[in-house]
Amino acid sequence: MEYKTDNKNRILEFLKSNEDRALSVSDINEHLEKDGHKVNQTTIYRFLDKLEDQGKLIKFSASENGGKAKYQLAKLDEDCHEHLHLQCKICGKVEHFDCSFMDEIQDHIMKDHGFTMNCMDSIIYGTCRECMRKAKKL
């Protein structure tokens, strides 16, 4: 039983050390293998599902990256389920789009389109400032 707990702790620590990125199960598995820990991917999926059910993790089920889901720890001081997220297609960095402009977007969508916005699993893809700077230097 201790072995499983150790694996869960390793997964959680890796998520914490990459809190500004959305990670795939493959990313997590590769990290564990590099550290010499062989973990069944099913174990990783189950643990991530448990964290998601507890509201500690956000799952991005996107068509990007060949349809692979990505995961990120939810920021407990922010309500990640009430705002969109911006993800860099180059480095994977995720920004929380939780500024006052979100209220304007939600109001516009309701007023002009008759829809309420469900931000769960919602992500906008683009390129972050750092990656744009690096691309200009090349």
Short mmCIF file of C-alpha atoms in Angstrom, two decimals:
data_model
loop_
_atom_site.label_atom_id
_atom_site.label_comp_id
_atom_site.label_asym_id
_atom_site.label_seq_id
_atom_site.Cartn_x
_atom_site.Cartn_y
_atom_site.Cartn_z
CA MET A 1 0.00 0.00 0.00
CA GLU A 2 2.88 2.39 0.73
CA TYR A 3 4.17 1.97 -2.84
CA LYS A 4 0.90 3.30 -4.28
CA THR A 5 0.92 6.25 -1.89
CA ASP A 6 4.50 7.06 -2.92
CA ASN A 7 3.46 7.07 -6.58
CA LYS A 8 0.53 9.36 -5.84
CA ASN A 9 2.83 11.70 -3.92
CA ARG A 10 5.28 11.75 -6.84
CA ILE A 11 2.47 12.55 -9.28
CA LEU A 12 1.13 15.30 -7.01
CA GLU A 13 4.59 16.81 -6.52
CA PHE A 14 5.17 16.85 -10.29
CA LEU A 15 1.82 18.60 -10.80
CA LYS A 16 2.72 21.15 -8.11
CA SER A 17 6.14 21.81 -9.63
CA ASN A 18 4.41 22.49 -12.96
CA GLU A 19 1.39 24.38 -11.67
CA ASP A 20 1.55 26.89 -14.53
CA ARG A 21 1.34 24.17 -17.20
CA ALA A 22 -1.26 21.67 -18.31
CA LEU A 23 0.25 18.19 -18.42
CA SER A 24 -0.77 15.02 -20.21
CA VAL A 25 -0.63 11.55 -18.70
CA SER A 26 2.32 10.94 -21.04
CA ASP A 27 4.15 13.96 -19.55
CA ILE A 28 3.60 12.60 -16.05
CA ASN A 29 4.56 9.06 -17.01
CA GLU A 30 7.77 10.22 -18.75
CA HIS A 31 8.76 12.22 -15.67
CA LEU A 32 8.19 9.24 -13.37
CA GLU A 33 10.16 6.92 -15.65
CA LYS A 34 13.07 9.39 -15.82
CA ASP A 35 13.13 9.30 -12.02
CA GLY A 36 13.21 5.49 -12.11
CA HIS A 37 9.58 4.86 -11.15
CA LYS A 38 7.49 2.58 -13.34
CA VAL A 39 3.80 3.38 -12.87
CA ASN A 40 0.93 1.91 -14.84
CA GLN A 41 -0.83 4.63 -16.85
CA THR A 42 -4.17 3.37 -15.54
CA THR A 43 -2.97 4.22 -12.03
CA ILE A 44 -2.11 7.73 -13.18
CA TYR A 45 -5.52 8.19 -14.84
CA ARG A 46 -7.35 6.94 -11.74
CA PHE A 47 -5.45 9.27 -9.44
CA LEU A 48 -6.02 12.24 -11.75
CA ASP A 49 -9.74 11.40 -11.93
CA LYS A 50 -9.86 11.30 -8.13
CA LEU A 51 -8.17 14.71 -7.87
CA GLU A 52 -10.60 16.09 -10.45
CA ASP A 53 -13.59 14.72 -8.52
CA GLN A 54 -12.25 16.44 -5.40
CA GLY A 55 -12.04 19.75 -7.31
CA LYS A 56 -8.24 19.85 -6.94
CA LEU A 57 -7.50 19.35 -10.62
CA ILE A 58 -8.79 20.76 -13.89
CA LYS A 59 -9.07 18.44 -16.86
CA PHE A 60 -8.81 20.03 -20.28
CA SER A 61 -10.41 17.69 -22.80
CA ALA A 62 -9.22 19.39 -25.95
CA SER A 63 -8.92 18.37 -29.56
CA GLU A 64 -5.40 19.83 -29.50
CA ASN A 65 -2.49 17.41 -29.17
CA GLY A 66 -4.31 14.56 -30.89
CA GLY A 67 -7.22 14.69 -28.48
CA LYS A 68 -5.10 14.02 -25.38
CA ALA A 69 -6.55 15.39 -22.18
CA LYS A 70 -4.32 17.66 -20.15
CA TYR A 71 -4.43 18.29 -16.43
CA GLN A 72 -3.52 21.18 -14.16
CA LEU A 73 -3.83 21.70 -10.45
CA ALA A 74 -6.69 24.03 -9.66
CA LYS A 75 -5.65 27.17 -7.87
CA LEU A 76 -7.56 26.95 -4.62
CA ASP A 77 -7.63 30.70 -4.12
CA GLU A 78 -9.24 31.15 -7.55
CA ASP A 79 -12.40 29.59 -8.91
CA CYS A 80 -10.98 27.90 -12.00
CA HIS A 81 -14.40 26.65 -13.02
CA GLU A 82 -15.70 30.18 -13.54
CA HIS A 83 -13.17 31.52 -16.00
CA LEU A 84 -11.44 30.54 -19.22
CA HIS A 85 -7.84 29.48 -19.51
CA LEU A 86 -5.25 30.51 -22.07
CA GLN A 87 -2.71 27.87 -23.11
CA CYS A 88 0.45 28.39 -25.11
CA LYS A 89 0.67 25.87 -27.94
CA ILE A 90 4.47 26.05 -27.85
CA CYS A 91 5.49 25.70 -24.18
CA GLY A 92 2.19 24.51 -22.65
CA LYS A 93 1.98 27.35 -20.12
CA VAL A 94 -1.54 28.02 -18.85
CA GLU A 95 -2.77 31.45 -17.76
CA HIS A 96 -5.99 31.98 -15.84
CA PHE A 97 -8.24 34.39 -17.73
CA ASP A 98 -9.96 35.64 -14.61
CA CYS A 99 -9.95 39.39 -15.13
CA SER A 100 -13.03 41.61 -15.15
CA PHE A 101 -13.28 41.17 -18.92
CA MET A 102 -14.73 37.69 -18.21
CA ASP A 103 -17.89 39.37 -16.89
CA GLU A 104 -18.19 41.34 -20.15
CA ILE A 105 -17.75 38.18 -22.22
CA GLN A 106 -20.37 36.30 -20.19
CA ASP A 107 -22.81 39.23 -20.40
CA HIS A 108 -22.28 39.53 -24.17
CA ILE A 109 -22.78 35.81 -24.77
CA MET A 110 -26.03 35.83 -22.78
CA LYS A 111 -27.39 39.12 -24.13
CA ASP A 112 -26.48 38.74 -27.81
CA HIS A 113 -26.46 34.97 -28.24
CA GLY A 114 -28.80 33.63 -25.55
CA PHE A 115 -26.25 31.30 -24.02
CA THR A 116 -24.75 30.88 -20.60
CA MET A 117 -21.08 30.13 -20.59
CA ASN A 118 -19.72 26.90 -19.12
CA CYS A 119 -16.02 27.47 -18.47
CA MET A 120 -15.36 23.93 -17.31
CA ASP A 121 -12.76 22.42 -19.66
CA SER A 122 -12.66 25.66 -21.67
CA ILE A 123 -9.33 26.76 -23.03
CA ILE A 124 -8.18 29.25 -25.64
CA TYR A 125 -5.00 28.31 -27.48
CA GLY A 126 -2.38 30.76 -28.64
CA THR A 127 1.22 31.76 -28.05
CA CYS A 128 2.48 33.27 -24.80
CA ARG A 129 4.56 36.44 -24.63
CA GLU A 130 7.76 34.54 -23.77
CA CYS A 131 7.46 32.21 -26.77
CA MET A 132 6.69 35.15 -29.07
CA ARG A 133 9.86 36.90 -27.80
CA LYS A 134 11.93 33.76 -28.40
CA ALA A 135 10.51 33.41 -31.93
CA LYS A 136 11.45 37.01 -32.77
CA LYS A 137 15.04 36.39 -31.62
CA LEU A 138 15.51 33.47 -34.03
#
